[in-house]
Coordinates of C-alpha atoms in Angstrom, one line a residue:
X1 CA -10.5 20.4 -58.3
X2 CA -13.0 18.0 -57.1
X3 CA -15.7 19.9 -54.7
X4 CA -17.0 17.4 -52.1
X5 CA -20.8 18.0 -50.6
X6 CA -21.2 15.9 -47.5
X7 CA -24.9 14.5 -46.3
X8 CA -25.4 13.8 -42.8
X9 CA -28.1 14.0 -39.8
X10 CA -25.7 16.1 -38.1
X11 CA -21.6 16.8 -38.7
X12 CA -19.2 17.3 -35.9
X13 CA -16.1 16.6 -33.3
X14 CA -16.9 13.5 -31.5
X15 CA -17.8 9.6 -32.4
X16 CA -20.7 8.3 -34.7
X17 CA -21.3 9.1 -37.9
X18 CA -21.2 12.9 -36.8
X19 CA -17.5 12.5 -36.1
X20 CA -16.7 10.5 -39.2
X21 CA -18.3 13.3 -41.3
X22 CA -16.3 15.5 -39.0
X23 CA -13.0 14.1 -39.7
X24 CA -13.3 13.8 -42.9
X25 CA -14.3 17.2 -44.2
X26 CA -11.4 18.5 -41.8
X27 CA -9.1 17.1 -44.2
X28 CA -10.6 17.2 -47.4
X29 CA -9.9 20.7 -46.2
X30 CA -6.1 20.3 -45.8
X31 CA -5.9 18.1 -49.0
X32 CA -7.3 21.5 -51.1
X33 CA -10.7 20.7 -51.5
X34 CA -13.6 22.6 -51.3
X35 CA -16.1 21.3 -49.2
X36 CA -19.7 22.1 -48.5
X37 CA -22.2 19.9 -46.0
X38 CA -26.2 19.3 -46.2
X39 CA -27.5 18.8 -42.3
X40 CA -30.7 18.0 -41.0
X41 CA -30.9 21.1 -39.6
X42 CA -30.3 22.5 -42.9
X43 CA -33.3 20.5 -44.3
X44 CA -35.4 22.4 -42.4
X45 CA -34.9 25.9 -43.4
X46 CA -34.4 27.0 -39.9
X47 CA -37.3 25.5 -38.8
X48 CA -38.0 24.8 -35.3
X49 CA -39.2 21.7 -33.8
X50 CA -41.3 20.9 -31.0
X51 CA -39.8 19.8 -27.9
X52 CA -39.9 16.1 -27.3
X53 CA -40.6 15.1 -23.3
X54 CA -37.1 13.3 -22.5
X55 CA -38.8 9.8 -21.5
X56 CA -37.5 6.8 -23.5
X57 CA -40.5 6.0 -25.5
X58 CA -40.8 9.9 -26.5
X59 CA -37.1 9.9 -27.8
X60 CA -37.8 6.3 -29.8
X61 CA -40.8 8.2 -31.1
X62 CA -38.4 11.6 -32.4
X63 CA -36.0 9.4 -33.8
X64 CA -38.3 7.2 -35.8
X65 CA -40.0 10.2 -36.9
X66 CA -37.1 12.1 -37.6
X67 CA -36.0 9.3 -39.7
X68 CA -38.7 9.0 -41.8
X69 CA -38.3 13.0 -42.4
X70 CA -34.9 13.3 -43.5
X71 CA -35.4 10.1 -45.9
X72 CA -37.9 11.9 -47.4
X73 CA -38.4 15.7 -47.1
X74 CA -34.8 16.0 -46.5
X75 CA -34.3 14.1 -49.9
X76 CA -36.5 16.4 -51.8
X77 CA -34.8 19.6 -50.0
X78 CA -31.2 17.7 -50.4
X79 CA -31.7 17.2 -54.6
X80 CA -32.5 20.9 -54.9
X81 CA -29.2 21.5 -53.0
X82 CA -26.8 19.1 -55.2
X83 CA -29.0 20.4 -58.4
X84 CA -27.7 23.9 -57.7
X85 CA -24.0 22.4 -57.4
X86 CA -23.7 20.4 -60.9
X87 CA -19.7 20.1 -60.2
X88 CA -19.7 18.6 -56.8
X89 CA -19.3 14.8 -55.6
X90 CA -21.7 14.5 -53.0
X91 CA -20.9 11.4 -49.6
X92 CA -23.9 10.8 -47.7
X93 CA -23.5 9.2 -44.3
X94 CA -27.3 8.8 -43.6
X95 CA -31.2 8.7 -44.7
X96 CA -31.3 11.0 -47.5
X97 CA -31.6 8.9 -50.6
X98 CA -29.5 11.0 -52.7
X99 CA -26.2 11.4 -53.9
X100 CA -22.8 9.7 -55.1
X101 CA -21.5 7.5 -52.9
X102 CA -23.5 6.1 -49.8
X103 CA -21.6 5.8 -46.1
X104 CA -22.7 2.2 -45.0
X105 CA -22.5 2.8 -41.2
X106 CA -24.6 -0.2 -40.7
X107 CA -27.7 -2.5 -41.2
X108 CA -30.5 -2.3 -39.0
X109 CA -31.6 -6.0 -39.7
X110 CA -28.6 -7.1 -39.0
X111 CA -28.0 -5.1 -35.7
X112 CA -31.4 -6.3 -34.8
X113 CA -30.5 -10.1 -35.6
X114 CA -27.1 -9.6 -33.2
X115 CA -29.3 -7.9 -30.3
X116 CA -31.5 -11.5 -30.9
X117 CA -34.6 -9.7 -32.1
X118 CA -37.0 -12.1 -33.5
X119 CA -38.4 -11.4 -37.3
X120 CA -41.5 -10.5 -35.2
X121 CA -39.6 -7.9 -32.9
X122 CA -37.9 -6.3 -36.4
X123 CA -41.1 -5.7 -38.3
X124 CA -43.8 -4.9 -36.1
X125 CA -42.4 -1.8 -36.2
X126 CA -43.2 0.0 -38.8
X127 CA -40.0 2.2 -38.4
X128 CA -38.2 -0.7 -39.1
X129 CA -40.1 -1.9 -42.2
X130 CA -39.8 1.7 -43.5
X131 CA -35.9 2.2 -43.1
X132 CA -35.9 -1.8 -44.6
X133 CA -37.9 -0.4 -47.9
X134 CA -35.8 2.8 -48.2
X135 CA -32.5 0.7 -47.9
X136 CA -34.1 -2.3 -50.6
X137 CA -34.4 0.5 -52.7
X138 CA -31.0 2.3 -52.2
X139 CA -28.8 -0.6 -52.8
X140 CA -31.0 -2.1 -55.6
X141 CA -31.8 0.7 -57.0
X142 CA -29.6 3.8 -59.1
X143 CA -29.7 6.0 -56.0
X144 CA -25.6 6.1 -55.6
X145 CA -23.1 5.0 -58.1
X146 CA -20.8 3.7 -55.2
X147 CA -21.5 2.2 -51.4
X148 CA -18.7 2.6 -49.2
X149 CA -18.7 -0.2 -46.6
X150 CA -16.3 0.4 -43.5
X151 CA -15.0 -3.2 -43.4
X152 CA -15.1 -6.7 -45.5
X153 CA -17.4 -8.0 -43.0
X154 CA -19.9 -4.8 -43.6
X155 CA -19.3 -5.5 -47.6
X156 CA -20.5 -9.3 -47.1
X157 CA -23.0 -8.1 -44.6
X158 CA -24.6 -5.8 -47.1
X159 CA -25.0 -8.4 -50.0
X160 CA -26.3 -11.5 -47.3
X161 CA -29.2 -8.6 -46.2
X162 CA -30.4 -7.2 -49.4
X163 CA -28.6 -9.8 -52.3
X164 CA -27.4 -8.2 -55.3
X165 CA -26.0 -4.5 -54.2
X166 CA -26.2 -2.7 -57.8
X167 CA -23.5 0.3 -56.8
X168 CA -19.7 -1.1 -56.9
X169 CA -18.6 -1.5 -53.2
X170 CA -15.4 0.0 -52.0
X171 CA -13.9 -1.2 -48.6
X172 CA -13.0 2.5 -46.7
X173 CA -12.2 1.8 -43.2
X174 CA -12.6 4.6 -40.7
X175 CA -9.6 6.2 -39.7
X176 CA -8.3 7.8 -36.1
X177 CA -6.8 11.2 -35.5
X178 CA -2.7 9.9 -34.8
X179 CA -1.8 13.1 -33.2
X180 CA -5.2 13.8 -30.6
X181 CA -4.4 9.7 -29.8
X182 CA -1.6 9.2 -28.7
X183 CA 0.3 6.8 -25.7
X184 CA 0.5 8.8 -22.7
X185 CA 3.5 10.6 -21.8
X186 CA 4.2 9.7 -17.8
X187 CA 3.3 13.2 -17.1
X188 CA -0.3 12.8 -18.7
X189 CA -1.2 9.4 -17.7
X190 CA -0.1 10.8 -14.0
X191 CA -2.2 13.9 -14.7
X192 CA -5.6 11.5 -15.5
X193 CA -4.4 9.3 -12.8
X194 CA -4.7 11.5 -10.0
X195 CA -7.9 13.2 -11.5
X196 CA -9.4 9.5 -10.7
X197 CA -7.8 8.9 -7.6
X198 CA -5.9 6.4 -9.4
X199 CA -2.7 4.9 -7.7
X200 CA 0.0 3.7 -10.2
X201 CA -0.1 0.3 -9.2
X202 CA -4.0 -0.5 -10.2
X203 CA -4.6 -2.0 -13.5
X204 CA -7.6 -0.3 -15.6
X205 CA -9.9 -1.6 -17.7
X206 CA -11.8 0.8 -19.9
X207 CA -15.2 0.8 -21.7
X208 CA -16.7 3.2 -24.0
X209 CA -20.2 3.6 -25.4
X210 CA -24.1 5.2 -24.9
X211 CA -25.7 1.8 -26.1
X212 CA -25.0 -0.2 -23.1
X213 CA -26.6 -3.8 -24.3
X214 CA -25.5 -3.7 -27.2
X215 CA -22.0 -2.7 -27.0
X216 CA -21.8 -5.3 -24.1
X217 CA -21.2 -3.5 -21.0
X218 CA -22.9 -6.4 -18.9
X219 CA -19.8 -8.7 -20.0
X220 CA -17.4 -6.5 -18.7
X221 CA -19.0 -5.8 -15.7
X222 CA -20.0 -9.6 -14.8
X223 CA -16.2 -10.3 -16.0
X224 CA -14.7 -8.8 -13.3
X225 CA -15.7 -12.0 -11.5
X226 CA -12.9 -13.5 -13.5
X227 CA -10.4 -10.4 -12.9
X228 CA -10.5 -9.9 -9.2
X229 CA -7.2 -7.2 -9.7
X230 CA -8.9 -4.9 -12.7
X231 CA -11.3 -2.0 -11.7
X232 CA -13.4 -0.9 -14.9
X233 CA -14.2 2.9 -16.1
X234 CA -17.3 3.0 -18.1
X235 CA -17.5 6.3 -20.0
X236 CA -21.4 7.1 -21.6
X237 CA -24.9 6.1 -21.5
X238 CA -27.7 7.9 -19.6
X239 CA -29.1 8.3 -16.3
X240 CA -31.1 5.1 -16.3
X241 CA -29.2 2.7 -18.2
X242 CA -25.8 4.2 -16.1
X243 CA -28.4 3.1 -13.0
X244 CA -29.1 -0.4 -14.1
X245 CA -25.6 -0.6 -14.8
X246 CA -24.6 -0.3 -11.3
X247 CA -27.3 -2.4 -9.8
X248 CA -25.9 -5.2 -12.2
X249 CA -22.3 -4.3 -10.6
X250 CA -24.3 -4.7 -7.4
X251 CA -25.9 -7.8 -7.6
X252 CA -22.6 -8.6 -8.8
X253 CA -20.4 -8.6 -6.1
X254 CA -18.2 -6.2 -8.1
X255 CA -19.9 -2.3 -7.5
X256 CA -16.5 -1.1 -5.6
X257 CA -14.1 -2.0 -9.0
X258 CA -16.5 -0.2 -11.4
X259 CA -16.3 3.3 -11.9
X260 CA -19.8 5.0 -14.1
X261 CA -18.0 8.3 -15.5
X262 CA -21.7 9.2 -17.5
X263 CA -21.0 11.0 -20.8
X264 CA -17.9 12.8 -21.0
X265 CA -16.9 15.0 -24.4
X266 CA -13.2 14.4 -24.4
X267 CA -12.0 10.5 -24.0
X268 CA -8.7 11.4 -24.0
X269 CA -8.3 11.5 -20.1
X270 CA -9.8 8.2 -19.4
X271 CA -7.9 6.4 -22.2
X272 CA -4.4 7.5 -20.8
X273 CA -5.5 6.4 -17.1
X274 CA -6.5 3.4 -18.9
X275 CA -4.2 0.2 -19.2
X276 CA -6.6 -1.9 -21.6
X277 CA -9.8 -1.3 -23.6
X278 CA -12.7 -3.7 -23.7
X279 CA -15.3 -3.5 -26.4
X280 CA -17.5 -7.2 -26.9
X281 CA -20.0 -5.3 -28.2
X282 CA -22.9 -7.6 -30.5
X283 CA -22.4 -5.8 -34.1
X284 CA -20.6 -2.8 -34.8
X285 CA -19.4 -1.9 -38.8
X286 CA -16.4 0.1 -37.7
X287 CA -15.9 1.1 -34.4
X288 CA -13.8 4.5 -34.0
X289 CA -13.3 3.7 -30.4
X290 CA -11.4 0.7 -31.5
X291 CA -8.8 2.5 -33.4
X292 CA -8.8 5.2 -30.6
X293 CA -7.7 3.2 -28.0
X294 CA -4.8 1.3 -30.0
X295 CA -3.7 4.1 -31.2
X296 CA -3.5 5.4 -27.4
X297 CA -1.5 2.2 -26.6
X298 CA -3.9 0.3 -25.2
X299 CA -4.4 -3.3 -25.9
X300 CA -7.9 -4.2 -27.1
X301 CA -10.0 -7.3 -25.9
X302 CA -13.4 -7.2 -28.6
X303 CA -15.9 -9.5 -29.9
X304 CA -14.5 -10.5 -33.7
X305 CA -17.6 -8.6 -35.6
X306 CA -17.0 -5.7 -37.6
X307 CA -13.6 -4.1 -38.6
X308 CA -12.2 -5.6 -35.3
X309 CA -11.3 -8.9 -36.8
X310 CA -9.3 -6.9 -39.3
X311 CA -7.0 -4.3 -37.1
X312 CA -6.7 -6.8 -33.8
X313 CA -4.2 -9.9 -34.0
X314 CA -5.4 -12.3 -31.5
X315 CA -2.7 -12.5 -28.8
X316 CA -0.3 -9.4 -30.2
X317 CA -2.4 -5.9 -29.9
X318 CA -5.4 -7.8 -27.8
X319 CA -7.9 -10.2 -28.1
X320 CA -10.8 -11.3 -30.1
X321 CA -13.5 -13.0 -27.3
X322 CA -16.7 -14.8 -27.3
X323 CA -19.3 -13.0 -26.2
X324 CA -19.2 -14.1 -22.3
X325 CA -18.6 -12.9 -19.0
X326 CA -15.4 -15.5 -18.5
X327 CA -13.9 -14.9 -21.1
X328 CA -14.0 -11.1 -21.3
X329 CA -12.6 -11.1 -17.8
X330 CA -9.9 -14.1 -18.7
X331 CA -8.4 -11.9 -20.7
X332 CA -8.7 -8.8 -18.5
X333 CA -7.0 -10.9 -16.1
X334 CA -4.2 -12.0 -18.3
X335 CA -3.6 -8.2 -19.6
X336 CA -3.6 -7.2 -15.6
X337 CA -0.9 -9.6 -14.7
X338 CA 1.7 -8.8 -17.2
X339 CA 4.7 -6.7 -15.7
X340 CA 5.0 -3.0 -16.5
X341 CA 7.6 -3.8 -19.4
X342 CA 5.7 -6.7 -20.9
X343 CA 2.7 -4.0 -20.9
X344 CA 4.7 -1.7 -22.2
X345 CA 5.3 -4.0 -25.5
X346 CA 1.2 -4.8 -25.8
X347 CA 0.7 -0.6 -25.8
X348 CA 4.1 -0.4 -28.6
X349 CA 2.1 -3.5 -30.6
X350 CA -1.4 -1.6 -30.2
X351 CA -0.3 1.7 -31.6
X352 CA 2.0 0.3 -33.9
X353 CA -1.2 -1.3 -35.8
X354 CA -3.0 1.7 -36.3
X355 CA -0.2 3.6 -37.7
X356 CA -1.6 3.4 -41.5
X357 CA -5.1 4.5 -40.5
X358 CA -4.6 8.1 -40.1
X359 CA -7.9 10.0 -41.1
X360 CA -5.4 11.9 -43.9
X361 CA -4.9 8.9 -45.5
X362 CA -8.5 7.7 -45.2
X363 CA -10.2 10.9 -46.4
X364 CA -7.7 10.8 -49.5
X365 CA -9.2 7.4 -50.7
X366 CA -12.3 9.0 -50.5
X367 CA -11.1 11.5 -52.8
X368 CA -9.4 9.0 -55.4
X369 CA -12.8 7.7 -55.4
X370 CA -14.9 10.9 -56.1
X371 CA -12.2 11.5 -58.6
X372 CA -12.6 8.5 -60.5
X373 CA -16.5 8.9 -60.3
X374 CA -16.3 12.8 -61.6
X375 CA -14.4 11.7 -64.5
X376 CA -16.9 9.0 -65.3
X377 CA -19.5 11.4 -65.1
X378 CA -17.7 13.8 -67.7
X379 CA -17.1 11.2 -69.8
X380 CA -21.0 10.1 -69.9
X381 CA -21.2 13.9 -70.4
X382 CA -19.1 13.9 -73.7
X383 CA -20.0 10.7 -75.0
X384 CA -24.5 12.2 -74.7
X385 CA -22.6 15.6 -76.8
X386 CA -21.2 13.5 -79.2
X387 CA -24.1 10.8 -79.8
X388 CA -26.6 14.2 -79.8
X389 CA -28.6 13.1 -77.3
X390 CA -28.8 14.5 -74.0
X391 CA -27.8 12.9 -70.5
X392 CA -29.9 10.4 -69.4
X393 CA -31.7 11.8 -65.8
X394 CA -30.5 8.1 -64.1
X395 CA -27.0 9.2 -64.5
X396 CA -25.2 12.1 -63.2
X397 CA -23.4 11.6 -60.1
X398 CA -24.3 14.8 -58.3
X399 CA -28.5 14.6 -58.9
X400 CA -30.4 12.1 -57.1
X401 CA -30.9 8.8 -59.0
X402 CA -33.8 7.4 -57.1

């Protein structure tokens, strides 16, 4: 029985990488396996650290510096860890230059390039450069036996950034929890109506996402122009971006149909008062908020980058848009007008495409993979016993290769 070690900054309910980690130990779990996890907390002993102040540059300045930790400390601290578990297949999601199989969950060039950074902008920081190094290295190098990228277009993305990718890729989409997200019964899209001060009549838009500019709240909020019956929730961000977000709605013409909700735990509510989902964000690799909402009913209007392209037919389950105001709000206009029963087939076509993405199914092609990448190892293993000479240090699955 295959036991799985999972690598990440931090590993939890919720979206991000955290969530993804989350999910998928909860059902290695059910599926029998046993399943240890390698944090950054962990990587520091229960160490404390200094308190950040909470202004913008300050938390640029944590991150990068926690960045340049965990790839580094937390690799040395994370190869004494596998080292000490010879047996286990280890996933890591983030920094840490060590282990099996590497989670792609994106390319910082690349989501630099889509923001329209200039090769100046990307490399006078020497965050940047250093995470550009590190990442050369991991896919060049014999860091991980096998990349997972969480779409085709991530898998092309990854070879047009850093050229010949030495581990094999494997396409692993990200899945959705089926039974959490779910179409709303009447009695609990009533129940997050009223909690809104929805009436039943109003047709709702909904956005979700912290990174404001690049997940393209500006579009949906300037599209309204082109929607005059759709009032938008936007669940996330912070204090200030949530601020210039309404003084955009403002100068707008558009502040009364937009409704900032600020960071909420629990989507759920919002996605059953919803009646469509808008996303054009500039570059995602697989967005779980995507999958969410389809598999809530609701009809998705995206930009076609990431794994969107690959779950949303044009014109059946939403709508793939350029990345402008019109024609975001075209299609929020479009959605808006249809009857109640034409809606109600868009929300049976949007949850009926997610149906074979449940995170069971996902987290067990995980496990065909550490499988197949175990029994290569023991193979290597047998075939060093019978040739009398021992393992090679590059090889084994479970140590880092770097």
């Amino acid at each position: 029985m295959t036991r799985i070690v999972q690598i990440a900054n931090r590993i939890g309910p919720g979206s991000g990488v955290a969530g993804v980690a989350w999910n998928l130990e909860q059902q290695f779990h059910a599926l029998g396996r046993t399943v240890e996890r390698f944090t950054y907390q962990d990587a520091r002993r229960g160490g404390t650290e200094r308190p950040w102040p909470t202004t913008r540059w300050r938390a640029r300045l944590a991150g990068g510096w926690r960045q340049v930790w965990f790839s580094t400390v937390g690799t040395r601290r994370a190869r004494e860890f596998i080292a000490a578990r010879p047996d286990a297949v280890v996933i890591c999601h983030n920094s840490v230059m060590a282990g099996d199989i590497f989670v792609n969950h994106g390319v910082l060039l690349a989501l630099m390039r889509a923001r329209g950074r200039s090769a100046w902008e990307i490399y006078r920081n020497p965050v940047h450069d250093f995470i550009y190094l590190r990442d050369r290295i991991r896919y060049r190098g014999r860091t991980h036996r096998a990349v997972v990228a969480l779409s085709q277009a991530a898998a092309a993305e990854l070879r047009s950034t850093y050229g010949r990718v030495r581990p094999r890729i494997e396409v692993i989409p990200n899945g959705v929890d089926l039974e959490r997200f779910h179409p709303p019964t009447p009695v609990e899209r009533r129940a997050a109506r009223d909690m809104l001060h929805l009436g039943d009549d109003e047709r709702v838009a909904m956005f979700l996402g912290h990174e404001f500019t690049n997940k393209g709240v500006s579009f949906a909020i300037q599209g309204l122009r082109h929607a005059e019956s759709v009032l938008l929730l936007v669940v996330g961000g912070t204090d200030e971006i949530i601020a210039a977000g309404k003084a955009e709605a403002e100068a707008h013409g558009v502040a009364e149909r937009v409704l900032f909700l600020g960071p909420r735990g629990d989507p759920t509510p919002f996605l059953r008062a919803a009646d469509l989902f808008v996303l054009p964000s500039a570059s995602e690799e697989n967005a779980l908020v995507v999958l969410e909402a389809l598999a809530s009913g609701l009809p998705v209007i995206a930009t076609p980058v990431g794994f969107a392209p690959e779950v949303i037919v044009d014109g059946v389950n939403g709508f793939l848009v350029e990345r402008t105001a019109r024609a975001v709000g075209e299609r929020m206009h479009q959605l808006a007008a249809l009857d109640d029963t034409e809606l109600a087939q868009w929300r049976h076509r949007a949850r009926e495409s997610v149906e074979g993405y449940g995170w069971r199914g996902v987290a067990q092609r995980y496990l065909d993979l550490a499988d197949e990448l175990l029994g290569a190892r023991e193979r290597e293993r047998s075939g060093s016993k019978d040739e009398g000479h021992p393992r090679h240090p590059r090889h084994p699955v479970t140590r880092s290769n770097g």
